[in-house]
mmCIF file of N, CA, C and O in Angstrom:
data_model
loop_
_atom_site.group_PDB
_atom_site.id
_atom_site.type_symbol
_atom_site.label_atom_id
_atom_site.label_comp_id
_atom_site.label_asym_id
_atom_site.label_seq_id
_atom_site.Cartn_x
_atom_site.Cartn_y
_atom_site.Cartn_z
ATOM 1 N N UNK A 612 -9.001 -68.934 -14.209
ATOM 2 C CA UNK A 612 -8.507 -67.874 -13.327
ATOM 3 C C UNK A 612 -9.357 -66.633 -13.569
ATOM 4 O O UNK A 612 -9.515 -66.401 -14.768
ATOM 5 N N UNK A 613 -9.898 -65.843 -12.799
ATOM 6 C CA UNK A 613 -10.634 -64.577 -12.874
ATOM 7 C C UNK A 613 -10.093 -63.911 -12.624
ATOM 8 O O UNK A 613 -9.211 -64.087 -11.785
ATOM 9 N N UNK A 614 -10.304 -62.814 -13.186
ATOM 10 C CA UNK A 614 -9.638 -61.346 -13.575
ATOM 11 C C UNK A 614 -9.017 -61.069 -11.864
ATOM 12 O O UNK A 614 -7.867 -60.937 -11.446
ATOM 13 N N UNK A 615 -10.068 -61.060 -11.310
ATOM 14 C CA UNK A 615 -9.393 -60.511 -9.877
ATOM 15 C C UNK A 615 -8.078 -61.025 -9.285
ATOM 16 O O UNK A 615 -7.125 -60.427 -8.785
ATOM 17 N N UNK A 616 -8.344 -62.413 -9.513
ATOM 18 C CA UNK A 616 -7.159 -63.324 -9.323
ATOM 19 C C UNK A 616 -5.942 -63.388 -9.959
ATOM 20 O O UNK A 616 -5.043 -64.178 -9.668
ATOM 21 N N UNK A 617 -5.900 -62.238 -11.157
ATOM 22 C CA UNK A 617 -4.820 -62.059 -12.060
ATOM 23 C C UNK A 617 -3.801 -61.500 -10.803
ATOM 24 O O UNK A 617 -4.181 -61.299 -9.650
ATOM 25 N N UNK A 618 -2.597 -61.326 -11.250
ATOM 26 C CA UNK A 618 -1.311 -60.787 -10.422
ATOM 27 C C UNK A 618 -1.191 -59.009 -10.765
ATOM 28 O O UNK A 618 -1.623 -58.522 -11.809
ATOM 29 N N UNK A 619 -0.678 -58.391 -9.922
ATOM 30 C CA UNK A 619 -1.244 -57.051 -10.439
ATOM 31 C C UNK A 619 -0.332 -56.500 -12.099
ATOM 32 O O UNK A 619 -0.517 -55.606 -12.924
ATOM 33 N N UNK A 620 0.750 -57.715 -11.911
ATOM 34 C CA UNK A 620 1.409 -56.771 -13.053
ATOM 35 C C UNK A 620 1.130 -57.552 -14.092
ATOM 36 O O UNK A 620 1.963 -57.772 -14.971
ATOM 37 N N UNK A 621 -0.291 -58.143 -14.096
ATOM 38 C CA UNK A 621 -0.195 -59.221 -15.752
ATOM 39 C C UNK A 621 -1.605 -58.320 -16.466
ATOM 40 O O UNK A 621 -2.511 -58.848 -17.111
ATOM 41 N N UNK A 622 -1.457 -56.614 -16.087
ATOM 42 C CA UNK A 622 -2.257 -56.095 -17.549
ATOM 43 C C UNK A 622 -0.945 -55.341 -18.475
ATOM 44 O O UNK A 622 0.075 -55.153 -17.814
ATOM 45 N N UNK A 623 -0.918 -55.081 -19.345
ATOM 46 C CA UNK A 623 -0.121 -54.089 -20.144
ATOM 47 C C UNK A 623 0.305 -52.943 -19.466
ATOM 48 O O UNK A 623 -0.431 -52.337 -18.687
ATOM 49 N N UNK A 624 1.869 -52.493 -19.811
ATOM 50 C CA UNK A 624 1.974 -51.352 -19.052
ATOM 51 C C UNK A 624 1.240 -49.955 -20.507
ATOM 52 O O UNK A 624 0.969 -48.769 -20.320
ATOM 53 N N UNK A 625 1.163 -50.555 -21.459
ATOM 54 C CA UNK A 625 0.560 -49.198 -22.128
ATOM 55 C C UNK A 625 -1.272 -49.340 -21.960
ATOM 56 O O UNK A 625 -2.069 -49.066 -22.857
ATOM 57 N N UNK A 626 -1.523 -49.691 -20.981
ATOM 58 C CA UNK A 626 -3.226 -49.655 -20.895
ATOM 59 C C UNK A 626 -3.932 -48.221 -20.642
ATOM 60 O O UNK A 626 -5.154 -48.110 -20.546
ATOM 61 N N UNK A 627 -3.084 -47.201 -20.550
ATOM 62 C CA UNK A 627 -3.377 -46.057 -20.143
ATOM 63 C C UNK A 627 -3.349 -45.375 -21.392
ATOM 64 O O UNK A 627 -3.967 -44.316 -21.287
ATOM 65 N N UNK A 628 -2.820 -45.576 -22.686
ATOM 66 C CA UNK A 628 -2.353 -45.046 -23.770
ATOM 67 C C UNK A 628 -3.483 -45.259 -24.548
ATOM 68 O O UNK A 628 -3.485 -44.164 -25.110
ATOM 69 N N UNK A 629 -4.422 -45.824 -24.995
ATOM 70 C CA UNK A 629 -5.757 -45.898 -25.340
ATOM 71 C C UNK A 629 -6.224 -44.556 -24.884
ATOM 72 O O UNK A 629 -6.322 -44.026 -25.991
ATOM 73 N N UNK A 630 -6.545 -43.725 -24.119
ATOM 74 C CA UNK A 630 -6.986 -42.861 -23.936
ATOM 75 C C UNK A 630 -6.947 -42.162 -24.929
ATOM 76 O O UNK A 630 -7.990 -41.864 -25.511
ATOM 77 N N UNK A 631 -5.846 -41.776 -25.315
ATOM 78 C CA UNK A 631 -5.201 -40.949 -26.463
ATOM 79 C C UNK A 631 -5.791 -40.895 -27.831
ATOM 80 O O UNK A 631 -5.694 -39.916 -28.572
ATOM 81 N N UNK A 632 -6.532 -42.225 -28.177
ATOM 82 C CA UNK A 632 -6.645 -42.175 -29.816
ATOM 83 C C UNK A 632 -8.247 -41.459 -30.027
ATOM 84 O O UNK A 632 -9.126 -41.177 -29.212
ATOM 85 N N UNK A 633 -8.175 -41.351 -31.198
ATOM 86 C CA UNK A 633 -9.550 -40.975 -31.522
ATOM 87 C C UNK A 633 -10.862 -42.021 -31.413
ATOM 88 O O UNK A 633 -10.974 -43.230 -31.617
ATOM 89 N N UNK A 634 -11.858 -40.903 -30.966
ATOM 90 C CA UNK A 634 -12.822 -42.016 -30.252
ATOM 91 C C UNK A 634 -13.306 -42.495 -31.674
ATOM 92 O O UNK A 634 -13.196 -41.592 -32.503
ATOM 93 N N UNK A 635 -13.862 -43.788 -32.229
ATOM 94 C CA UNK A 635 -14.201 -44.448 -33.361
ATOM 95 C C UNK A 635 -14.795 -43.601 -33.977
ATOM 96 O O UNK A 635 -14.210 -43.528 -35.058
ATOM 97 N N UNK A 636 -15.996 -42.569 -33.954
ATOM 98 C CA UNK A 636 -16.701 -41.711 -34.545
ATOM 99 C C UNK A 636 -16.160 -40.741 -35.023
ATOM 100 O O UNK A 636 -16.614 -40.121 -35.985
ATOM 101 N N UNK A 637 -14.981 -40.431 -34.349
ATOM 102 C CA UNK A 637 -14.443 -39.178 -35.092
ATOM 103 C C UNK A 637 -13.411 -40.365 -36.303
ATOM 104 O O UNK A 637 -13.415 -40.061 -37.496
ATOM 105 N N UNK A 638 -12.948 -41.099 -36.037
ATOM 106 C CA UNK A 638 -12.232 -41.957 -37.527
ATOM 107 C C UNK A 638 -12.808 -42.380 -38.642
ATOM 108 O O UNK A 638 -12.405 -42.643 -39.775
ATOM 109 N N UNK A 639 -14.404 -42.402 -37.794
ATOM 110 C CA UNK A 639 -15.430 -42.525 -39.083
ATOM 111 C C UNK A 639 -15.879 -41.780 -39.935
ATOM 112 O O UNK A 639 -15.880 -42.177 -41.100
ATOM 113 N N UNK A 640 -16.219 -40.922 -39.722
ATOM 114 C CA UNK A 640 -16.646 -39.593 -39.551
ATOM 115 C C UNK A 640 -15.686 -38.782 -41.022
ATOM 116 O O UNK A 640 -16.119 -38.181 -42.006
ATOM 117 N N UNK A 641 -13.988 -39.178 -40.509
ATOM 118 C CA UNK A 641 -13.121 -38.914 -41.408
ATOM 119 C C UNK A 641 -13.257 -39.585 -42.379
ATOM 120 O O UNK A 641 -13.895 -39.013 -43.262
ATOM 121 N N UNK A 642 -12.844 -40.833 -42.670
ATOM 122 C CA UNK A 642 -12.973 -42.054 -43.718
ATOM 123 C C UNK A 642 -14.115 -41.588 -44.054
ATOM 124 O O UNK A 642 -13.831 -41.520 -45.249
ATOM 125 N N UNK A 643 -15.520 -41.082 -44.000
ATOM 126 C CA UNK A 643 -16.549 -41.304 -44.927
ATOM 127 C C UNK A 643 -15.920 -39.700 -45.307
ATOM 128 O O UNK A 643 -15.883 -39.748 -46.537
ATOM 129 N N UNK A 644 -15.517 -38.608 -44.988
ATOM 130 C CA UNK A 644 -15.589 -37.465 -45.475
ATOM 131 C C UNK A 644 -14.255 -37.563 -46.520
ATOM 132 O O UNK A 644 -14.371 -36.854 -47.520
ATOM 133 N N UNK A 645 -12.805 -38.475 -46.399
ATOM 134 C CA UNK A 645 -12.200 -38.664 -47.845
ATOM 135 C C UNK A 645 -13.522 -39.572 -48.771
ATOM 136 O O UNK A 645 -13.922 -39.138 -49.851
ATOM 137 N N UNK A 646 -13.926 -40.498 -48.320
ATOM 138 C CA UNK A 646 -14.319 -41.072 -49.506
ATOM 139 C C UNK A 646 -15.360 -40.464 -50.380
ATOM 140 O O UNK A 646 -15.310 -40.543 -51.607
ATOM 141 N N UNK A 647 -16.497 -39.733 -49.586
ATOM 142 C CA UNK A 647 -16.713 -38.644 -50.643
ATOM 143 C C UNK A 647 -15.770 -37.573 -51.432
ATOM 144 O O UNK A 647 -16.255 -37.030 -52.424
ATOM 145 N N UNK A 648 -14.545 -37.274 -51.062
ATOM 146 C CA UNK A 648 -14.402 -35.971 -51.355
ATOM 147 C C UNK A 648 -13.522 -36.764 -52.905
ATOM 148 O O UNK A 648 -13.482 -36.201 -53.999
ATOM 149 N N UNK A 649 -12.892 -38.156 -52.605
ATOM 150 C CA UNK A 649 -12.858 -38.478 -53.374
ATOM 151 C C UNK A 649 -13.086 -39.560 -53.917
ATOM 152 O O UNK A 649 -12.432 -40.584 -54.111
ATOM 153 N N UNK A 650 -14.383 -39.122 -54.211
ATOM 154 C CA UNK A 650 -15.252 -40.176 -54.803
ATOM 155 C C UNK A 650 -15.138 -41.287 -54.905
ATOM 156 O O UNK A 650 -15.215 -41.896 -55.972
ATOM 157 N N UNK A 651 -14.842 -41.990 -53.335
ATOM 158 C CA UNK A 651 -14.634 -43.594 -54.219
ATOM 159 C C UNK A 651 -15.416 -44.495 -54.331
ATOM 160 O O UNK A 651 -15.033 -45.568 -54.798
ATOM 161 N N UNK A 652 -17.098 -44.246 -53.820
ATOM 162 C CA UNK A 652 -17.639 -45.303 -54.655
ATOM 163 C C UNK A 652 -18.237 -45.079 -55.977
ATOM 164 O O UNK A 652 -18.513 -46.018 -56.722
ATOM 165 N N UNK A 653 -18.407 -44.055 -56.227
ATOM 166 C CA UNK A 653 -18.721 -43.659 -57.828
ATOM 167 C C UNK A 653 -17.332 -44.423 -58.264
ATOM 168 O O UNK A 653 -17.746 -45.068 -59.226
ATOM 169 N N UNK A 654 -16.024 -44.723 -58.152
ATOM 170 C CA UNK A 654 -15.133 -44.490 -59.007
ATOM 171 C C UNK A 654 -15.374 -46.345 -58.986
ATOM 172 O O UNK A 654 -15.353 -46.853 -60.108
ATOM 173 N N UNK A 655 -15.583 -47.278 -57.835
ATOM 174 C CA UNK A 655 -15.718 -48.093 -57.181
ATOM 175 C C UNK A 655 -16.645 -48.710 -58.622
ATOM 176 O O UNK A 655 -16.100 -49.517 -59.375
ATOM 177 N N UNK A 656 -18.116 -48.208 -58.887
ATOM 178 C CA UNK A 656 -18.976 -48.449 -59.704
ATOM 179 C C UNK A 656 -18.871 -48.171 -61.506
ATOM 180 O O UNK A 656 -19.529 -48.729 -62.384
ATOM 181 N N UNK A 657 -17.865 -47.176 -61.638
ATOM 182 C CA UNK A 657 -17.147 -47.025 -62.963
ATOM 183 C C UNK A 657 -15.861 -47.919 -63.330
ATOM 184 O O UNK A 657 -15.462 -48.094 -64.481
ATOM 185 N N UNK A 658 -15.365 -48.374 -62.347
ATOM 186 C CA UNK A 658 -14.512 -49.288 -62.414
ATOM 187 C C UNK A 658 -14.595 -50.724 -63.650
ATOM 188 O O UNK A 658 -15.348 -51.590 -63.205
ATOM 189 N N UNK A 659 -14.225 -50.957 -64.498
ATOM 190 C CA UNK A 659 -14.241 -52.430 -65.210
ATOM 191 C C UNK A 659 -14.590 -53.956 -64.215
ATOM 192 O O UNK A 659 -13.654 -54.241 -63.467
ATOM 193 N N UNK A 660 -15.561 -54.725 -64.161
ATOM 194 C CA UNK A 660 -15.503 -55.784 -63.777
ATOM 195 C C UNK A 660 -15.058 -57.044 -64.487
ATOM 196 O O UNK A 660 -15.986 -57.684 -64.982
ATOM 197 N N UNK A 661 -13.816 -57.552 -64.649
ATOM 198 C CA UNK A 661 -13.554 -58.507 -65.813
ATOM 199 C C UNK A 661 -14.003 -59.777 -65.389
ATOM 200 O O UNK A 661 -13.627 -60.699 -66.112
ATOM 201 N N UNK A 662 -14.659 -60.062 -64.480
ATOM 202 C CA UNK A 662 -14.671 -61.534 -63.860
ATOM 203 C C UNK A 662 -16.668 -61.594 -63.696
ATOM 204 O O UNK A 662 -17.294 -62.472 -63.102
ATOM 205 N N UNK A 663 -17.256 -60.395 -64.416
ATOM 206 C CA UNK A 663 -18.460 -60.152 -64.573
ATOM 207 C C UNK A 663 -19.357 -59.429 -63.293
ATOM 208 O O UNK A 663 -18.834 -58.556 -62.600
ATOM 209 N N UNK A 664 -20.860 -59.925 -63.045
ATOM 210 C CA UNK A 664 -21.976 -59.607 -62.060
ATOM 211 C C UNK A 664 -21.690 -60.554 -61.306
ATOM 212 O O UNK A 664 -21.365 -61.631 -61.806
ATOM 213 N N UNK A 665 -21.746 -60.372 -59.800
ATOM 214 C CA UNK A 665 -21.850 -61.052 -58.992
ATOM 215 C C UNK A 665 -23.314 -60.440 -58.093
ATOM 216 O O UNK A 665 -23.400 -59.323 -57.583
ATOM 217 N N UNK A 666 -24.400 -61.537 -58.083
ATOM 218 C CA UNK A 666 -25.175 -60.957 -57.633
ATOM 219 C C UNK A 666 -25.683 -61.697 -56.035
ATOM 220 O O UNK A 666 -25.941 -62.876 -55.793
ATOM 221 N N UNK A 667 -25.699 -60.484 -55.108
ATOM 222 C CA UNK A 667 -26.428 -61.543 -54.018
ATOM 223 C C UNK A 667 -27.338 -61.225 -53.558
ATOM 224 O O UNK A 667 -27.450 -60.064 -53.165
ATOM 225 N N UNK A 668 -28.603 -62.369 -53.395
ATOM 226 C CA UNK A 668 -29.496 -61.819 -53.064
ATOM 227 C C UNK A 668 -29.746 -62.376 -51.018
ATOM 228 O O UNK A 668 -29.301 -63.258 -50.284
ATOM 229 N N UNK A 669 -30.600 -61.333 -50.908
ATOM 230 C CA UNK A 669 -31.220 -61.669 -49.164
ATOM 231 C C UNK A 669 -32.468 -61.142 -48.940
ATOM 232 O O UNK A 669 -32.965 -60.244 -49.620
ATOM 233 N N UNK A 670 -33.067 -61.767 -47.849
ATOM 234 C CA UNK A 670 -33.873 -62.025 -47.525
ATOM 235 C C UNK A 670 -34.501 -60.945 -46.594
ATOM 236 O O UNK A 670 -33.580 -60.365 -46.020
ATOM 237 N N UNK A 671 -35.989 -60.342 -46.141
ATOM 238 C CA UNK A 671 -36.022 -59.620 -45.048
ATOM 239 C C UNK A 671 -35.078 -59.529 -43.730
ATOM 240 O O UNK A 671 -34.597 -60.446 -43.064
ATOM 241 N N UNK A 672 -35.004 -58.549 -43.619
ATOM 242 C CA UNK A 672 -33.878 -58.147 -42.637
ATOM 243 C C UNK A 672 -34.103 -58.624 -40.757
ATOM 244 O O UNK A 672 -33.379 -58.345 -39.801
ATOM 245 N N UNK A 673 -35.426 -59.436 -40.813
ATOM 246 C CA UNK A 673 -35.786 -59.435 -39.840
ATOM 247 C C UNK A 673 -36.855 -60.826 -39.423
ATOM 248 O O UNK A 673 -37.318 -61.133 -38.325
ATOM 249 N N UNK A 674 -37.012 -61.472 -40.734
ATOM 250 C CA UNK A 674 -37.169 -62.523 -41.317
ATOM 251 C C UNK A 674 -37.953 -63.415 -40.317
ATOM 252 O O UNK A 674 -39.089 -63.848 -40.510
ATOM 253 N N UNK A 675 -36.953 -63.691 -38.894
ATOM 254 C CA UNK A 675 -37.009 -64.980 -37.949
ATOM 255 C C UNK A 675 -37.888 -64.019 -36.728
ATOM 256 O O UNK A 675 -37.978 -64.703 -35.709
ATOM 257 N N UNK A 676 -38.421 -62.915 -36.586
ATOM 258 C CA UNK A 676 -38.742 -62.818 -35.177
ATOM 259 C C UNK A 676 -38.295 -60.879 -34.774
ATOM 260 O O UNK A 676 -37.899 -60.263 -35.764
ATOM 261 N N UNK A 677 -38.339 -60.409 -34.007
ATOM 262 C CA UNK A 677 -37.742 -58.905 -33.395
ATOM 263 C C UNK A 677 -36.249 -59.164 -33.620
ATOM 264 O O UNK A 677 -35.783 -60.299 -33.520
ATOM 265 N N UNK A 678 -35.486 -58.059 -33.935
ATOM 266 C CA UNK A 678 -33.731 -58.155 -34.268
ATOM 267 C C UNK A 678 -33.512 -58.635 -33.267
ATOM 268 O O UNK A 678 -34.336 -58.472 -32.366
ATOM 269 N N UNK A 679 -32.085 -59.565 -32.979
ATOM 270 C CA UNK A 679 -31.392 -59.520 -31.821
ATOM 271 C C UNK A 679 -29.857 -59.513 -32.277
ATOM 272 O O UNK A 679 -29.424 -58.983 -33.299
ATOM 273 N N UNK A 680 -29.067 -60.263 -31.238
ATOM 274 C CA UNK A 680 -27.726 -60.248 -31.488
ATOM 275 C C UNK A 680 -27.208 -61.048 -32.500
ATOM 276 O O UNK A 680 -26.180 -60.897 -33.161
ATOM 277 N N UNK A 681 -28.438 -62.311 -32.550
ATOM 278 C CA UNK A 681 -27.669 -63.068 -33.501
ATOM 279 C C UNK A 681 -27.871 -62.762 -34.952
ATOM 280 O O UNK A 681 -27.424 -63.428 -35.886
ATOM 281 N N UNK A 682 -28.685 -61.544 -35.039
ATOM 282 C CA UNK A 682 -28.723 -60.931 -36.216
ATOM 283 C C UNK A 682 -27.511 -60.304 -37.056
ATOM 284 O O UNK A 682 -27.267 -59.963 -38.213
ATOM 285 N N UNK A 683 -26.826 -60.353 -35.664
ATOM 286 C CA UNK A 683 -25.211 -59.511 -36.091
ATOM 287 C C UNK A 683 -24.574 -60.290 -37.368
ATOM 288 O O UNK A 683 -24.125 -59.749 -38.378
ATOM 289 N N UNK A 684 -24.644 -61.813 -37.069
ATOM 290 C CA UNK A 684 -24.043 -62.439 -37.905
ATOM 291 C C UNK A 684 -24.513 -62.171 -39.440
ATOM 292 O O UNK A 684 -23.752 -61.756 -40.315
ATOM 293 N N UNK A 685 -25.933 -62.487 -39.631
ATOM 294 C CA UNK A 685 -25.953 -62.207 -41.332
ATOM 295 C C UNK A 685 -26.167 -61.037 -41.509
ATOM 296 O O UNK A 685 -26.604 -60.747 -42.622
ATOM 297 N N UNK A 686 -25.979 -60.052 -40.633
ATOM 298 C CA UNK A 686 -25.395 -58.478 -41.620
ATOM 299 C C UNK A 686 -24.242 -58.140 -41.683
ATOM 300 O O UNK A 686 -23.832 -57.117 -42.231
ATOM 301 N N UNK A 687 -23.501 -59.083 -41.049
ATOM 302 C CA UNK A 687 -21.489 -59.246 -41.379
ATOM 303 C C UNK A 687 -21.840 -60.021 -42.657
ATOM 304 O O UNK A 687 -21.460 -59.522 -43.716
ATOM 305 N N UNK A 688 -22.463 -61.083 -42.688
ATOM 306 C CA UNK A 688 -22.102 -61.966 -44.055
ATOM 307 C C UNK A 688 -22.817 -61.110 -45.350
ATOM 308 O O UNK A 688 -22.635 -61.277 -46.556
ATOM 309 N N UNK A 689 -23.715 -60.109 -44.633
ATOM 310 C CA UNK A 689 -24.297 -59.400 -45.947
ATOM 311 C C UNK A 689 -23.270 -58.076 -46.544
ATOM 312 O O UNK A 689 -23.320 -57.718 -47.721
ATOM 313 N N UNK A 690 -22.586 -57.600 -45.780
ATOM 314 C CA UNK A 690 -21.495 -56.997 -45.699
ATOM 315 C C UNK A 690 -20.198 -57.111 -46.621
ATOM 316 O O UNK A 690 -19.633 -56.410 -47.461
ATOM 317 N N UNK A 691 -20.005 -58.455 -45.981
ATOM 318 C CA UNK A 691 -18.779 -59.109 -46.088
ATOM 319 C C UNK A 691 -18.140 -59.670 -47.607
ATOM 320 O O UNK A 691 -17.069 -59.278 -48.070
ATOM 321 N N UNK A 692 -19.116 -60.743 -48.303
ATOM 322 C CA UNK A 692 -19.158 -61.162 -49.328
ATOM 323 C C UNK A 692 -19.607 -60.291 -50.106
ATOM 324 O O UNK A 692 -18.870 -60.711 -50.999
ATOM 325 N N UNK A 693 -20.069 -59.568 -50.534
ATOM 326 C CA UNK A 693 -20.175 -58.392 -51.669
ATOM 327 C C UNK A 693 -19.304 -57.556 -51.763
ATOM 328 O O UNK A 693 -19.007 -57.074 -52.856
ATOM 329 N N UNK A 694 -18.566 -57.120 -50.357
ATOM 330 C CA UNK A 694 -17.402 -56.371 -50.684
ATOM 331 C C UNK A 694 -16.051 -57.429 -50.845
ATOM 332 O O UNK A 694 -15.083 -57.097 -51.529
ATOM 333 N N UNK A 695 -16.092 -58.214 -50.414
ATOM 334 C CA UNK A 695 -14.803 -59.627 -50.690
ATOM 335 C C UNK A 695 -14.562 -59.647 -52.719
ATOM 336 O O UNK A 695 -13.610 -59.258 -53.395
ATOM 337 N N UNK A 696 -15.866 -60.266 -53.124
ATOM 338 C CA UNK A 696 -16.433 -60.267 -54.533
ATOM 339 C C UNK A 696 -15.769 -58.819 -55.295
ATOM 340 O O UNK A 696 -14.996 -58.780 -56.252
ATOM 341 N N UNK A 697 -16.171 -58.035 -54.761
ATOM 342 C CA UNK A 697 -15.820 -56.477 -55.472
ATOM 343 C C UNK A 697 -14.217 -56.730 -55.571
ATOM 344 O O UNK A 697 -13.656 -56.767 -56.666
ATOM 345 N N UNK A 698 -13.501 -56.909 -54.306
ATOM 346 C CA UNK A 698 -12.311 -56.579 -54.379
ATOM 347 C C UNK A 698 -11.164 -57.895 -55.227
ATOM 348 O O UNK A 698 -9.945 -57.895 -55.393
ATOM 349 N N UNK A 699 -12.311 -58.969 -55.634
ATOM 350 C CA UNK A 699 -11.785 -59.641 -56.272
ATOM 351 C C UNK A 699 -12.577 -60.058 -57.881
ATOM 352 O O UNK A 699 -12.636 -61.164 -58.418
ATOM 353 N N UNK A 700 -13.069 -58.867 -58.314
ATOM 354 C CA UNK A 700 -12.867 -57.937 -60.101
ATOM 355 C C UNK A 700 -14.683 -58.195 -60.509
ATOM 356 O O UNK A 700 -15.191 -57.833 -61.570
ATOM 357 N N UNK A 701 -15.432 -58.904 -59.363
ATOM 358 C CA UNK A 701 -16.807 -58.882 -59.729
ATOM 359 C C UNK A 701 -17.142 -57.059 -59.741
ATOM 360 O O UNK A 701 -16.487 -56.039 -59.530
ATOM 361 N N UNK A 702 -18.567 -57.409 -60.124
ATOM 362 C CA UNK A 702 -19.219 -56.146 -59.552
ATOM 363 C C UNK A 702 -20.766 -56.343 -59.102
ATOM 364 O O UNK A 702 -21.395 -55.397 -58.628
#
């Protein structure tokens, strides 16, 4: 079924309410200005690791060819697993 073909009342009646929130940059913007103010990746890096080094390594960032989309994927997984690891007592 395509969108057009939807019935008029099958979007959300709060679709208008999005307007309202803060555009992503200003939420970012915030979150990085607490986490400096209080310090949390210094505190992040002073922290005890009881479960030891977790180290990962990667490869040029660009490796296969000019960036594209499917690049998206291994800079989520480069992302992803180092901070997963952290939050479970590596460092």
């Amino acid at each position: 079924m395509s969108e057009s073909s939807l019935p008029p009342d099958a979007a959300p009646a709060n679709v208008g309410s999005f307007a309202s929130l803060d555009a992503p940059s200003a939420l970012e913007s915030s979150v990085l200005e607490f986490w400096k103010s209080a310090d949390i990746f210094g505190k992040s890096l002073r922290r005890p690791s009881p479960k030891g080094d977790f180290v990962f390594y990667e490869g040029p960032p660009t490796a296969n060819g000019m960036p594209h989309n499917g690049h998206v994927l291994t800079r989520v997984i480069k992302d992803l697993f180092p901070r997963y690891r952290t939050m479970r007592g590596y460092r």
